[in-house]
PDB file of C-alpha atoms in Angstrom:
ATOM      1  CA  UNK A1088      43.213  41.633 -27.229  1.00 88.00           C
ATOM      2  CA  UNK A1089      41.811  43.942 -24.709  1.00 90.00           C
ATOM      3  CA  UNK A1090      43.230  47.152 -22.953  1.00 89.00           C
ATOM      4  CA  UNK A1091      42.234  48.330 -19.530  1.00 91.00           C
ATOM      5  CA  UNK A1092      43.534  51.752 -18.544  1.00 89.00           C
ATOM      6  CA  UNK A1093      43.243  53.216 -15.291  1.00 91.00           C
ATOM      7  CA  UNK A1094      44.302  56.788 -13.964  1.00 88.00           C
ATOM      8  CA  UNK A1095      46.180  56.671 -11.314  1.00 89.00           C
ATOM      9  CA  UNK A1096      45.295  59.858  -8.766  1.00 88.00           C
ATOM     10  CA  UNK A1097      41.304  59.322  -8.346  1.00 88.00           C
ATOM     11  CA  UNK A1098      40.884  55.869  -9.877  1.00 91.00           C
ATOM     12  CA  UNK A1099      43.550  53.614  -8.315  1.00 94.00           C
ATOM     13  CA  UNK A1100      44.423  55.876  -5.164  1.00 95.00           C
ATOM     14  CA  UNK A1101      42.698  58.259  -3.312  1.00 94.00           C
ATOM     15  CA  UNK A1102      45.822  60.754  -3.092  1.00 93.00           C
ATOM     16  CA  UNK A1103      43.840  63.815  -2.146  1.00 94.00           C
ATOM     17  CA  UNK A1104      44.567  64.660   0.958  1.00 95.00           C
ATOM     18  CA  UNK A1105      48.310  64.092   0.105  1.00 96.00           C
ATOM     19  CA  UNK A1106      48.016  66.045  -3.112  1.00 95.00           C
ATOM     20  CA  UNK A1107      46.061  69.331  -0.741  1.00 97.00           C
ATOM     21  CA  UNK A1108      49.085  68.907   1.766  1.00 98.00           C
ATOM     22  CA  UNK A1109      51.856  69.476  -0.285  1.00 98.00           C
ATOM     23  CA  UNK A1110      49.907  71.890  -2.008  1.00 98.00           C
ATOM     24  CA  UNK A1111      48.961  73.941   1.347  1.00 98.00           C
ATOM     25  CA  UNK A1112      52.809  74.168   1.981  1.00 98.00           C
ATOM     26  CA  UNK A1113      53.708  75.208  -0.962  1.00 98.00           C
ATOM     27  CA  UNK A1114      51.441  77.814  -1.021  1.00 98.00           C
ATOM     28  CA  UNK A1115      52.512  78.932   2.436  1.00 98.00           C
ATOM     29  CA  UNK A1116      56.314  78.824   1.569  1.00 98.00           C
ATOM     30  CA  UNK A1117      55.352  81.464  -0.959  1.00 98.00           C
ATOM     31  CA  UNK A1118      53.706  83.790   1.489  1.00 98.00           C
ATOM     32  CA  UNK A1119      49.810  82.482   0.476  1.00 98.00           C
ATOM     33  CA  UNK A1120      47.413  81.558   2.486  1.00 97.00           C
ATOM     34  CA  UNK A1121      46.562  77.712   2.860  1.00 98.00           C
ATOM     35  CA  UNK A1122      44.084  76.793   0.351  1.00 98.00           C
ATOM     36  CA  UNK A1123      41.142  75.170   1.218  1.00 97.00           C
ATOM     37  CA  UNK A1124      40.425  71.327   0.327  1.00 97.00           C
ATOM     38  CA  UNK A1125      37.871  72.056  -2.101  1.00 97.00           C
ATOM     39  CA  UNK A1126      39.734  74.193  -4.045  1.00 97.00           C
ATOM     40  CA  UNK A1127      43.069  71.785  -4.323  1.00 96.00           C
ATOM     41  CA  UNK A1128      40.594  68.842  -5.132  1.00 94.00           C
ATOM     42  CA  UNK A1129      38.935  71.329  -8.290  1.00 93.00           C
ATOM     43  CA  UNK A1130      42.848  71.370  -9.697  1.00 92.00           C
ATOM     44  CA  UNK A1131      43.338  67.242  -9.601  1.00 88.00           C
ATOM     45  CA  UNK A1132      44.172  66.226 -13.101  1.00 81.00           C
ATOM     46  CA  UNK A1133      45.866  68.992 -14.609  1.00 86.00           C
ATOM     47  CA  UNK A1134      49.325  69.647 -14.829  1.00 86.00           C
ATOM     48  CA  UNK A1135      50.785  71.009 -12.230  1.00 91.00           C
ATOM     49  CA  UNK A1136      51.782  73.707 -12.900  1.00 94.00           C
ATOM     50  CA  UNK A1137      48.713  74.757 -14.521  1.00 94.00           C
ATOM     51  CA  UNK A1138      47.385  73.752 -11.729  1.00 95.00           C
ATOM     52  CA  UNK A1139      49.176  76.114  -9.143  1.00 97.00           C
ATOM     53  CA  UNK A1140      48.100  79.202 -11.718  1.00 97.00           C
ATOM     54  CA  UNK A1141      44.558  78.711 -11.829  1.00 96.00           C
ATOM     55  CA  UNK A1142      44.709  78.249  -7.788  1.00 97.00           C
ATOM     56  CA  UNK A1143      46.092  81.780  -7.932  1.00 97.00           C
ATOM     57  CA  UNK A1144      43.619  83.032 -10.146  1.00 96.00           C
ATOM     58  CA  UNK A1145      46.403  83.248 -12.949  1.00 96.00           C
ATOM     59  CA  UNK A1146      45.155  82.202 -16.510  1.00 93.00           C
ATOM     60  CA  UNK A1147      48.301  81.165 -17.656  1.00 94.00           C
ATOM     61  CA  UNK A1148      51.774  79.764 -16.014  1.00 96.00           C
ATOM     62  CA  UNK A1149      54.045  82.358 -15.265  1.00 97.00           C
ATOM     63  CA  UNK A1150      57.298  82.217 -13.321  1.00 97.00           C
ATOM     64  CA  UNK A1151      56.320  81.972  -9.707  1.00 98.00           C
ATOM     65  CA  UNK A1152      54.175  78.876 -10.851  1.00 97.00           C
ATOM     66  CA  UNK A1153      57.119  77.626 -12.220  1.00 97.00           C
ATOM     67  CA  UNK A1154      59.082  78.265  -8.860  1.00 98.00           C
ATOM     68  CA  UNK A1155      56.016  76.843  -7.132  1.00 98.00           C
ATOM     69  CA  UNK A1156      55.611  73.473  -9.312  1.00 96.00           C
ATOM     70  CA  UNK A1157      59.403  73.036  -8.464  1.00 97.00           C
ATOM     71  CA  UNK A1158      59.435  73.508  -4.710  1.00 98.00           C
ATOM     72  CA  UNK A1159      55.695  71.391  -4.873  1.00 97.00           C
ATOM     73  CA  UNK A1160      58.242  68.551  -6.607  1.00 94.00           C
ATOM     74  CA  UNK A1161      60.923  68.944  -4.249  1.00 96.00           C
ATOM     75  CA  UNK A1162      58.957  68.247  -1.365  1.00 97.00           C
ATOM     76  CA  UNK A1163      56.207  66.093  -2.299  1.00 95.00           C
ATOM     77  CA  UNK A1164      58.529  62.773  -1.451  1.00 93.00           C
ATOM     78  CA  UNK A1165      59.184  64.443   1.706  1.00 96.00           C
ATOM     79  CA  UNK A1166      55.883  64.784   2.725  1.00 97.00           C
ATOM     80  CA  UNK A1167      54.311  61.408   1.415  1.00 94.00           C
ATOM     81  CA  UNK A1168      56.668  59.679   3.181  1.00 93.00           C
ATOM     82  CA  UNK A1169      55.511  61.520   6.819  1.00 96.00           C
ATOM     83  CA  UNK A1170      53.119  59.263   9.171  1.00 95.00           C
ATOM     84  CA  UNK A1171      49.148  59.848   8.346  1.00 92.00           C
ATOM     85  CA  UNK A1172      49.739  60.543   4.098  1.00 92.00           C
ATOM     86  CA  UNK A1173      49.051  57.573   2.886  1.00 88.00           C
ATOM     87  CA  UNK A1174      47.739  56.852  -0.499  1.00 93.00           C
ATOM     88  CA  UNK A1175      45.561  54.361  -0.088  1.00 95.00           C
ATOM     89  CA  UNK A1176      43.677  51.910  -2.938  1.00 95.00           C
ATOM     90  CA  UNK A1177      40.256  52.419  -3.363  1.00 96.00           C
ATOM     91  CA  UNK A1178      37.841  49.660  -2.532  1.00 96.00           C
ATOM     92  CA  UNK A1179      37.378  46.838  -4.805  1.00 96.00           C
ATOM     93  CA  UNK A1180      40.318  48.200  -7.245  1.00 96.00           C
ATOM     94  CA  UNK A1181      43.153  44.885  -5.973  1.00 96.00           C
ATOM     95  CA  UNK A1182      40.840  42.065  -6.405  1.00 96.00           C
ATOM     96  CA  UNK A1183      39.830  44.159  -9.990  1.00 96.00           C
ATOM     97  CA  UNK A1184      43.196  44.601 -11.184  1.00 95.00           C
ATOM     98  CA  UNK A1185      43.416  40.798  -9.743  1.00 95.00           C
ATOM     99  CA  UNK A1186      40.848  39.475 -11.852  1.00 95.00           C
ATOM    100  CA  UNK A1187      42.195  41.346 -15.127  1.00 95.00           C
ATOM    101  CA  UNK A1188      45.649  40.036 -14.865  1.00 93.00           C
ATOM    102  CA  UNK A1189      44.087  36.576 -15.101  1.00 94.00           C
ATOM    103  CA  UNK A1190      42.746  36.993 -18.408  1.00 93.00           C
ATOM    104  CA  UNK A1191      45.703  36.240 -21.417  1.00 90.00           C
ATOM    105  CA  UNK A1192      43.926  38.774 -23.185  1.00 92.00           C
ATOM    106  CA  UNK A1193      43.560  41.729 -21.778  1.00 92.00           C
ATOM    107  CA  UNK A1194      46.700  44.336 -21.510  1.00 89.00           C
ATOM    108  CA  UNK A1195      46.533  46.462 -18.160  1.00 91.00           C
ATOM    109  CA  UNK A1196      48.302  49.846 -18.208  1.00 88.00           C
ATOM    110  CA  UNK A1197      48.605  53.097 -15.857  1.00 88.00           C
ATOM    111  CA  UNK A1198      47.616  56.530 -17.220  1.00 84.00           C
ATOM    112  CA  UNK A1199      48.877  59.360 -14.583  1.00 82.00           C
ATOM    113  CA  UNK A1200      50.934  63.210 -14.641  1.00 77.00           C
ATOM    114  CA  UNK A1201      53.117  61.617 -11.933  1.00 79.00           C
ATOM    115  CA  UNK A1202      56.270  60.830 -12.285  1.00 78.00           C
ATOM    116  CA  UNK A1203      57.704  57.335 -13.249  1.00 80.00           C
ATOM    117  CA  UNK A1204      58.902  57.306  -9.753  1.00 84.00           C
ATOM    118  CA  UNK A1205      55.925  58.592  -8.137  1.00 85.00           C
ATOM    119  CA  UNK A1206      53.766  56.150 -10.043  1.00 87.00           C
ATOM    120  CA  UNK A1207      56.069  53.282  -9.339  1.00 88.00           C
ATOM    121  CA  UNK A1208      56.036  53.776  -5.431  1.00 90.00           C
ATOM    122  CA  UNK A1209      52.266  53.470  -5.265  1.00 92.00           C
ATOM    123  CA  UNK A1210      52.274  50.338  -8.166  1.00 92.00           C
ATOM    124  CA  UNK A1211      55.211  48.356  -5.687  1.00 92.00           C
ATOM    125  CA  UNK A1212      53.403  49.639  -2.425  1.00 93.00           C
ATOM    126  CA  UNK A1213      50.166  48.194  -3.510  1.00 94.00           C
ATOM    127  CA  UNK A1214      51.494  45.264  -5.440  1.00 93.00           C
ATOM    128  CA  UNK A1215      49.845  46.571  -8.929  1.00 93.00           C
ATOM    129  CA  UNK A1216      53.156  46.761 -10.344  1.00 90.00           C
ATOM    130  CA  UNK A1217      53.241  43.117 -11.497  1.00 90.00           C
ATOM    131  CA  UNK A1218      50.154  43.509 -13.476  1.00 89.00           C
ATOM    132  CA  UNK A1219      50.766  46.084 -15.533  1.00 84.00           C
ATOM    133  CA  UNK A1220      52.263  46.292 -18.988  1.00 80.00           C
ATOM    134  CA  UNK A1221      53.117  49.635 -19.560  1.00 68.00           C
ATOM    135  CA  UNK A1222      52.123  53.373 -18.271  1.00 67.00           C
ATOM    136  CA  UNK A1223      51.482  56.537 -19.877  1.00 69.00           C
ATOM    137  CA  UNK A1224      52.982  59.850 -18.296  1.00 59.00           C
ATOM    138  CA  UNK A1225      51.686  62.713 -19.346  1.00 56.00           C
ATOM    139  CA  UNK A1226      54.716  65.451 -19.900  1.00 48.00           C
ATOM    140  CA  UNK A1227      53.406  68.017 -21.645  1.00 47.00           C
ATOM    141  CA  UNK A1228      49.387  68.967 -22.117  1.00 46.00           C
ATOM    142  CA  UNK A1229      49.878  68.084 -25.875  1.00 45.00           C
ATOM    143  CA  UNK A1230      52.480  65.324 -25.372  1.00 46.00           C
ATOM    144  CA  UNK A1231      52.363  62.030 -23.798  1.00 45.00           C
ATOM    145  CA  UNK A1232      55.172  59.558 -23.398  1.00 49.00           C
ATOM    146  CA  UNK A1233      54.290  56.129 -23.265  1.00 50.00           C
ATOM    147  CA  UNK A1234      56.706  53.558 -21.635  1.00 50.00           C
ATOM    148  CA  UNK A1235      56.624  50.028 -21.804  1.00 47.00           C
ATOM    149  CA  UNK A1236      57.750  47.655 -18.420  1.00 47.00           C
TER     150      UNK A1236
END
């Protein structure tokens, strides 16, 4: 038996510009000026709100990173679902995924700090969700929760 892992933000999807959108309004609904792409796209891959301190120059959470991670949460659906924020598949990843799924032996799973609804959107929307049999969310930086389809 073989496992194949992939990440989801970066590996599967290229979610960047989605990820710097709803990151630019939340940091404008707090009275911050937008950030710049470069420095949203240094932040991909850490927790979010670990993520929103270290754009602030913070080196640790405190509470308006908290009240930013939740407002970044409340409106990230929002804005994903607008026209032009797609979150599309990176070349070649289908027919890879494809061609794993064939094989009896190899196990396929997700690894991502989304949520489980987040990460099931893009799975359905991209039809990845068949092939996969199970997906790791991250909740914590120490803890993972692993969850099996």
């Amino acid at each position: 038996m073989k496992l194949a892992l992939f990440d989801c933000d970066g590996t599967l999807v290229d979610s960047a510009a989605l990820i710097h959108e709803v990151m630019a309004r939340t940091f404008v609904h707090f009275g911050y000026d937008r950030p710049g792409v470069a420095s949203t796209k240094s932040i991909i891959g850490l927790t979010l709100d670990i993520a929103i301190a270290r754009m602030r120059g913070k080196p640790h959470v405190d509470d308006e990173a908290i009240a930013m991670t939740a407002h970044y949460r409340a409106i990230y659906t929002g804005v994903r679902d607008e026209p032009g924020m797609d979150v599309p598949l990176f070349s070649g990843i289908k027919p890879l995924v494809d061609e794993l799924a064939r094989n009896d032996d190899i196990l396929i799973g997700a690894v991502t700090g989304k949520s489980r609804r987040g990460l099931i959107h893009i799975l359905e929307k991209h039809g990845l969700a068949p092939h996969l049999s199970f997906r790791v969310l991250r909740t914590t930086a120490h803890r993972s929760r692993i969850q099996l389809w």
